[in-house]
Short mmCIF file of C-alpha atoms and ligand atoms in Angstrom, two decimals:
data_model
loop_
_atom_site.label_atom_id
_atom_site.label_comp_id
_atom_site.label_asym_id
_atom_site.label_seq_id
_atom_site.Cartn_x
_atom_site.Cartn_y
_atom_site.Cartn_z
CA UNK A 1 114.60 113.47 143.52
CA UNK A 2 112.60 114.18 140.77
CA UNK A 3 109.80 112.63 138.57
CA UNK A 4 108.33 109.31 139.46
CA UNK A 5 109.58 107.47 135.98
CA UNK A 6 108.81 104.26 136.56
CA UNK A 7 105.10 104.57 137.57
CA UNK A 8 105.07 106.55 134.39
CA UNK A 9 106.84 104.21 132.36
CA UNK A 10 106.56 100.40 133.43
CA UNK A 11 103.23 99.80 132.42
CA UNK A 12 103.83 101.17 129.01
CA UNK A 13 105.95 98.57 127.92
CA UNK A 14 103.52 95.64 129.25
CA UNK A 15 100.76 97.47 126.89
CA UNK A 16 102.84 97.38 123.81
CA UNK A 17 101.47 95.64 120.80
CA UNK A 18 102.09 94.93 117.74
CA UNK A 19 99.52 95.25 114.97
CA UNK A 20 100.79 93.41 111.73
CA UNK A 21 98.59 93.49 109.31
CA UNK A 22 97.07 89.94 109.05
CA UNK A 23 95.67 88.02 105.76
CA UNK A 24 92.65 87.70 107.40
CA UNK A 25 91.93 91.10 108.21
CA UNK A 26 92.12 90.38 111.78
CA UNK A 27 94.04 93.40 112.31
CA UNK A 28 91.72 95.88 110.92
CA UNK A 29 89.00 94.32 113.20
CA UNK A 30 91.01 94.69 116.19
CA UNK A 31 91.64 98.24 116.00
CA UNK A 32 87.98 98.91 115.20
CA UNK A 33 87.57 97.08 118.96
CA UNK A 34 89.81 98.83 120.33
CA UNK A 35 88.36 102.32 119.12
CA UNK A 36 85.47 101.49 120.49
CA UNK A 37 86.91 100.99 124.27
CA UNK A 38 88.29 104.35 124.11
CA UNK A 39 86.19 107.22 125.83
CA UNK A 40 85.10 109.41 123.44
CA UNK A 41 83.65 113.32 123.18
CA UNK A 42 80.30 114.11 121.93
CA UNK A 43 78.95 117.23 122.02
CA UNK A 44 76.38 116.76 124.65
CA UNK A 45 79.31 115.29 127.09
CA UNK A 46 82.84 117.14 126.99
CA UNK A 47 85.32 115.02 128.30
CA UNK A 48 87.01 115.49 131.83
CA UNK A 49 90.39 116.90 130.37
CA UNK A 50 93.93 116.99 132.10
CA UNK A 51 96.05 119.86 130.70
CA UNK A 52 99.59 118.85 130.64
CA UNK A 53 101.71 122.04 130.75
CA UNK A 54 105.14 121.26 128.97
CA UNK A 55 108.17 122.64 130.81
CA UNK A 56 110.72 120.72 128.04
CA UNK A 57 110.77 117.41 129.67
CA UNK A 58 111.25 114.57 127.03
CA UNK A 59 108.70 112.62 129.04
CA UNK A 60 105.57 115.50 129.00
CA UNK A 61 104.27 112.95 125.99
CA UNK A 62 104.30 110.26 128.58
CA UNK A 63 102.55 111.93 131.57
CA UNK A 64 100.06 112.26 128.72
CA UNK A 65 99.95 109.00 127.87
CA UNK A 66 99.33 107.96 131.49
CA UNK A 67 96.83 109.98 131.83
CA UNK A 68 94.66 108.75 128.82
CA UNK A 69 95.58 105.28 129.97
CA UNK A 70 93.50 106.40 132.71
CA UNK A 71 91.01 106.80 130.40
CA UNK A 72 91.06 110.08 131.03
CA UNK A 73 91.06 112.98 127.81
CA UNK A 74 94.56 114.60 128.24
CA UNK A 75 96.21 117.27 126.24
CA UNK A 76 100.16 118.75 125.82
CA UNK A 77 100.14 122.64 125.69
CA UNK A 78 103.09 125.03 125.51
CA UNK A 79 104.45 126.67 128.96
CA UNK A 80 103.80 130.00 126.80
CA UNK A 81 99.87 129.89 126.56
CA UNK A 82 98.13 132.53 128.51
CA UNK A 83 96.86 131.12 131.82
CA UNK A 84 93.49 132.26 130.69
CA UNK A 85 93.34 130.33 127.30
CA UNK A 86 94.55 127.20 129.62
CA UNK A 87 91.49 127.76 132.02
CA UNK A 88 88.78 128.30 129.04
CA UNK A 89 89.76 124.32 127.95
CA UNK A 90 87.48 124.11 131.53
CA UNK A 91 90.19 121.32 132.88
CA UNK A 92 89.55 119.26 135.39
CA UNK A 93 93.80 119.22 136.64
CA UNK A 94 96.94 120.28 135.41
CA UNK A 95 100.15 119.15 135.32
CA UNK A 96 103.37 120.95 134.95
CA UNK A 97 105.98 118.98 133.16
CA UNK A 98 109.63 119.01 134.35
CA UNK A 99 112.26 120.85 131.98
CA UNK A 100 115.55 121.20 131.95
CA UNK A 101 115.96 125.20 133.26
CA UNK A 102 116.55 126.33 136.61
CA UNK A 103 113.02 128.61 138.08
CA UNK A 104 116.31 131.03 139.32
CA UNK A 105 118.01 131.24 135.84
CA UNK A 106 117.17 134.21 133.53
CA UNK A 107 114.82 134.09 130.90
CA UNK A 108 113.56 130.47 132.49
CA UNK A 109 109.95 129.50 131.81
CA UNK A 110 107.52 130.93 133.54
CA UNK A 111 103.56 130.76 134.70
CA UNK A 112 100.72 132.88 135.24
CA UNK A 113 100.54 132.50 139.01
CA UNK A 114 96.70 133.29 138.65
CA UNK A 115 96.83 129.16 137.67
CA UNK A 116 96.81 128.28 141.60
CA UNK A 117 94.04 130.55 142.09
CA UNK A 118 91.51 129.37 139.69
CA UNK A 119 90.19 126.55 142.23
CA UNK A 120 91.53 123.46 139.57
CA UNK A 121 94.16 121.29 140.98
CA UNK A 122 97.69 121.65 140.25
CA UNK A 123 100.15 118.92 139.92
CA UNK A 124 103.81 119.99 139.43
CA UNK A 125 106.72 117.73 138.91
CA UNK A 126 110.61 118.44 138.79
CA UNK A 127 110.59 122.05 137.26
CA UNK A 128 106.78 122.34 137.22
CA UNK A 129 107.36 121.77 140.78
CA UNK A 130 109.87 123.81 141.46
CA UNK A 131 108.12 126.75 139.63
CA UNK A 132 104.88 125.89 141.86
CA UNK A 133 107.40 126.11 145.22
CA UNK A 134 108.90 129.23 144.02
CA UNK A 135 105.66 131.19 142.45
CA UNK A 136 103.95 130.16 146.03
CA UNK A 137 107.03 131.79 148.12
CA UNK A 138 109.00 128.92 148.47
CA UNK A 139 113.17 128.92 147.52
CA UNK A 140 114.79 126.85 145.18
CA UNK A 141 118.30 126.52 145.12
CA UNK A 142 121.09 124.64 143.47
CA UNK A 143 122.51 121.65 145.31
CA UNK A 144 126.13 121.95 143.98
CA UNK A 145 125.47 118.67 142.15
CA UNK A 146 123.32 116.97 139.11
CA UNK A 147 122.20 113.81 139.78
CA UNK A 148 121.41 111.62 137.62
CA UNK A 149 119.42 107.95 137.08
CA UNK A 150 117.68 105.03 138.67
CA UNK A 151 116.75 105.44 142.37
CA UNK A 152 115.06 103.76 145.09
CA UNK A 153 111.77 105.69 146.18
CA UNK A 154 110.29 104.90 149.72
CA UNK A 155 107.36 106.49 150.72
CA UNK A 156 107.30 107.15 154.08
CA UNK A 157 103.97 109.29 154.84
CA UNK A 158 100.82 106.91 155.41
CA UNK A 159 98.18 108.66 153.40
CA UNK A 160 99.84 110.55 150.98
CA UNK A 161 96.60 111.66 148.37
CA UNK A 162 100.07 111.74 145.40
CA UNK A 163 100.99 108.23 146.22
CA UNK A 164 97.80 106.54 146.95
CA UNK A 165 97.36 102.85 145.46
CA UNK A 166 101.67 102.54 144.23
CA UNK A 167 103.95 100.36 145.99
CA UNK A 168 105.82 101.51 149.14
CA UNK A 169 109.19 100.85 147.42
CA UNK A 170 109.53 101.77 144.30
CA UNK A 171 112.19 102.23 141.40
CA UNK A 172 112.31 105.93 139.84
CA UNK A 173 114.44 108.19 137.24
CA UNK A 174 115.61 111.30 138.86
CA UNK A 175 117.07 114.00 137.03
CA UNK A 176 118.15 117.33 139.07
CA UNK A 177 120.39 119.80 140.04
CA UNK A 178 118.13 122.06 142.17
CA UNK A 179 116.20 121.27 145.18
CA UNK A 180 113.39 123.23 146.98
CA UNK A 181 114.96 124.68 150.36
CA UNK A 182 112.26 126.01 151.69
CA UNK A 183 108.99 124.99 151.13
CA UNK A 184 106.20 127.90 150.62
CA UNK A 185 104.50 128.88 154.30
CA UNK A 186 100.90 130.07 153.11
CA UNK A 187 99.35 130.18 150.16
CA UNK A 188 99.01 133.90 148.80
CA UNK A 189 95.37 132.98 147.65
CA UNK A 190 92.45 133.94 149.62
CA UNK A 191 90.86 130.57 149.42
CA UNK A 192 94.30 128.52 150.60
CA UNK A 193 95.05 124.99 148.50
CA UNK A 194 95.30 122.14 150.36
CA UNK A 195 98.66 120.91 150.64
CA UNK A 196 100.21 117.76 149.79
CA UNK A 197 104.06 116.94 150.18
CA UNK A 198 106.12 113.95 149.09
CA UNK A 199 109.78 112.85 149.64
CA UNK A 200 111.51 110.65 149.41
CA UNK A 201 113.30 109.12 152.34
CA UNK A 202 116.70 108.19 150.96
CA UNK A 203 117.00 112.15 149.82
CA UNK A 204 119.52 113.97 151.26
CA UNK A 205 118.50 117.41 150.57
CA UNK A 206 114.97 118.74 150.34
CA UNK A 207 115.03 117.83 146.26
CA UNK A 208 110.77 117.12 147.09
CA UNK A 209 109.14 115.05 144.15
CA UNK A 210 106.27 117.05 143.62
CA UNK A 211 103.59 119.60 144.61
CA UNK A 212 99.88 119.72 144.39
CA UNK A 213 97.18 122.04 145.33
CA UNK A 214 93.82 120.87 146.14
CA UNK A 215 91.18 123.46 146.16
CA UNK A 216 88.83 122.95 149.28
N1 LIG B 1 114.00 117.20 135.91
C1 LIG B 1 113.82 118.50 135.93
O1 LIG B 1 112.76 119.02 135.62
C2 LIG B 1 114.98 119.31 136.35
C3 LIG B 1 114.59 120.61 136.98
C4 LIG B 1 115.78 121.48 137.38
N2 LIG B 1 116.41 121.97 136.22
C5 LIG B 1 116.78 120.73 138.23
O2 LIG B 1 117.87 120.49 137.78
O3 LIG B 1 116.48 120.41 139.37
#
């Protein structure tokens, strides 16, 4: 099981709009409106950002998009950035993108593992979460199988911090052919994250949606 798609992706097509222009002017007058709704950055205030670290995933741009339709300042940057230049944008979370590589292949992306230690939370989905498992001394392995499409997502832990507020059934895109075996024991850092876990229950193997560390 991989990336939750549909949380990511229904409520973008609701928000669609189209924005003809209009004899009247009206549409020039709506986007000035709706400029104005959107948070901005001044220089006395520097907006909460959410680095999105992009693993290859087609849908990075739309974990992005979520996120500022959240109303919250989000922005794309390479897997290949230093760690360091990631931490001076000062952000708030980050979230590793899926990708299409296997964490076990050669020459597959990698990350700084000093980005779990810098006390800013860590969100990793598909890949990003299978580079989390494995940096943290977890295994990832192949399954023997891709799969592929729409799934049916239960959560089954009461109180799950990644799944807070979203239905208990819900409709998802998965797209994998590895799956975390063994989840990672103890955090190597001396100030442990907090763990959170999801899975789905209809998952046959431990192919687990997604990490995140909470620093305490
Ligand atoms: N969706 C993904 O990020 C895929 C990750 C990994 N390549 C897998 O097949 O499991």
């Amino acid at each position: 099981m991989c990336v939750d798609m549909a949380s990511i992706m229904s409520p973008l097509e609701s928000k669609v709009q189209t924005c003809g222009p209009a004899a009247d002017g009206s549409t020039a007058r709506h986007h000035r409106r709706k400029a104005a709704e959107v948070p901005s950055a001044s220089p006395a205030a520097a907006p909460d950002t959410v680095l999105v670290v992009d693993f290859g995933a087609q849908y990075a741009q739309l974990i992005a998009r979520r996120v500022r339709e959240a109303r919250v300042y989000s922005e794309i940057v390479p897997s290949t950035m230093p760690v360091a230049e990631m931490l001076a944008k000062n952000p708030k979370a980050i979230i590793l993108s899926g990708g299409p590589s296997s964490v076990y292949a050669e020459g597959a992306p990698s990350l700084d593992s000093a980005i779990f230690e810098a006390g800013v939370p860590v969100f990793g989905m598909c890949y990003g979460f299978q580079l989390m498992a494995t940096a943290l001394g977890g295994t990832v392995d192949n399954t023997g199988a891709r799969e592929y499409g729409r799934t049916a997502l239960t959560v089954t832990k009461q109180g799950s911090t990644l799944f807070a507020g979203t239905p208990e059934e819900q409709q998802v895109w998965m797209s994998h052919g590895d799956a975390c075996s063994q989840a990672p024991r103890a955090s190597p850092s001396p100030r442990p994250p907090k763990w959170s876990r999801s899975r789905p229950s209809n998952a046959t193997s431990a192919s687990c949606t997604a990490y995140s560390t909470t620093p305490r």
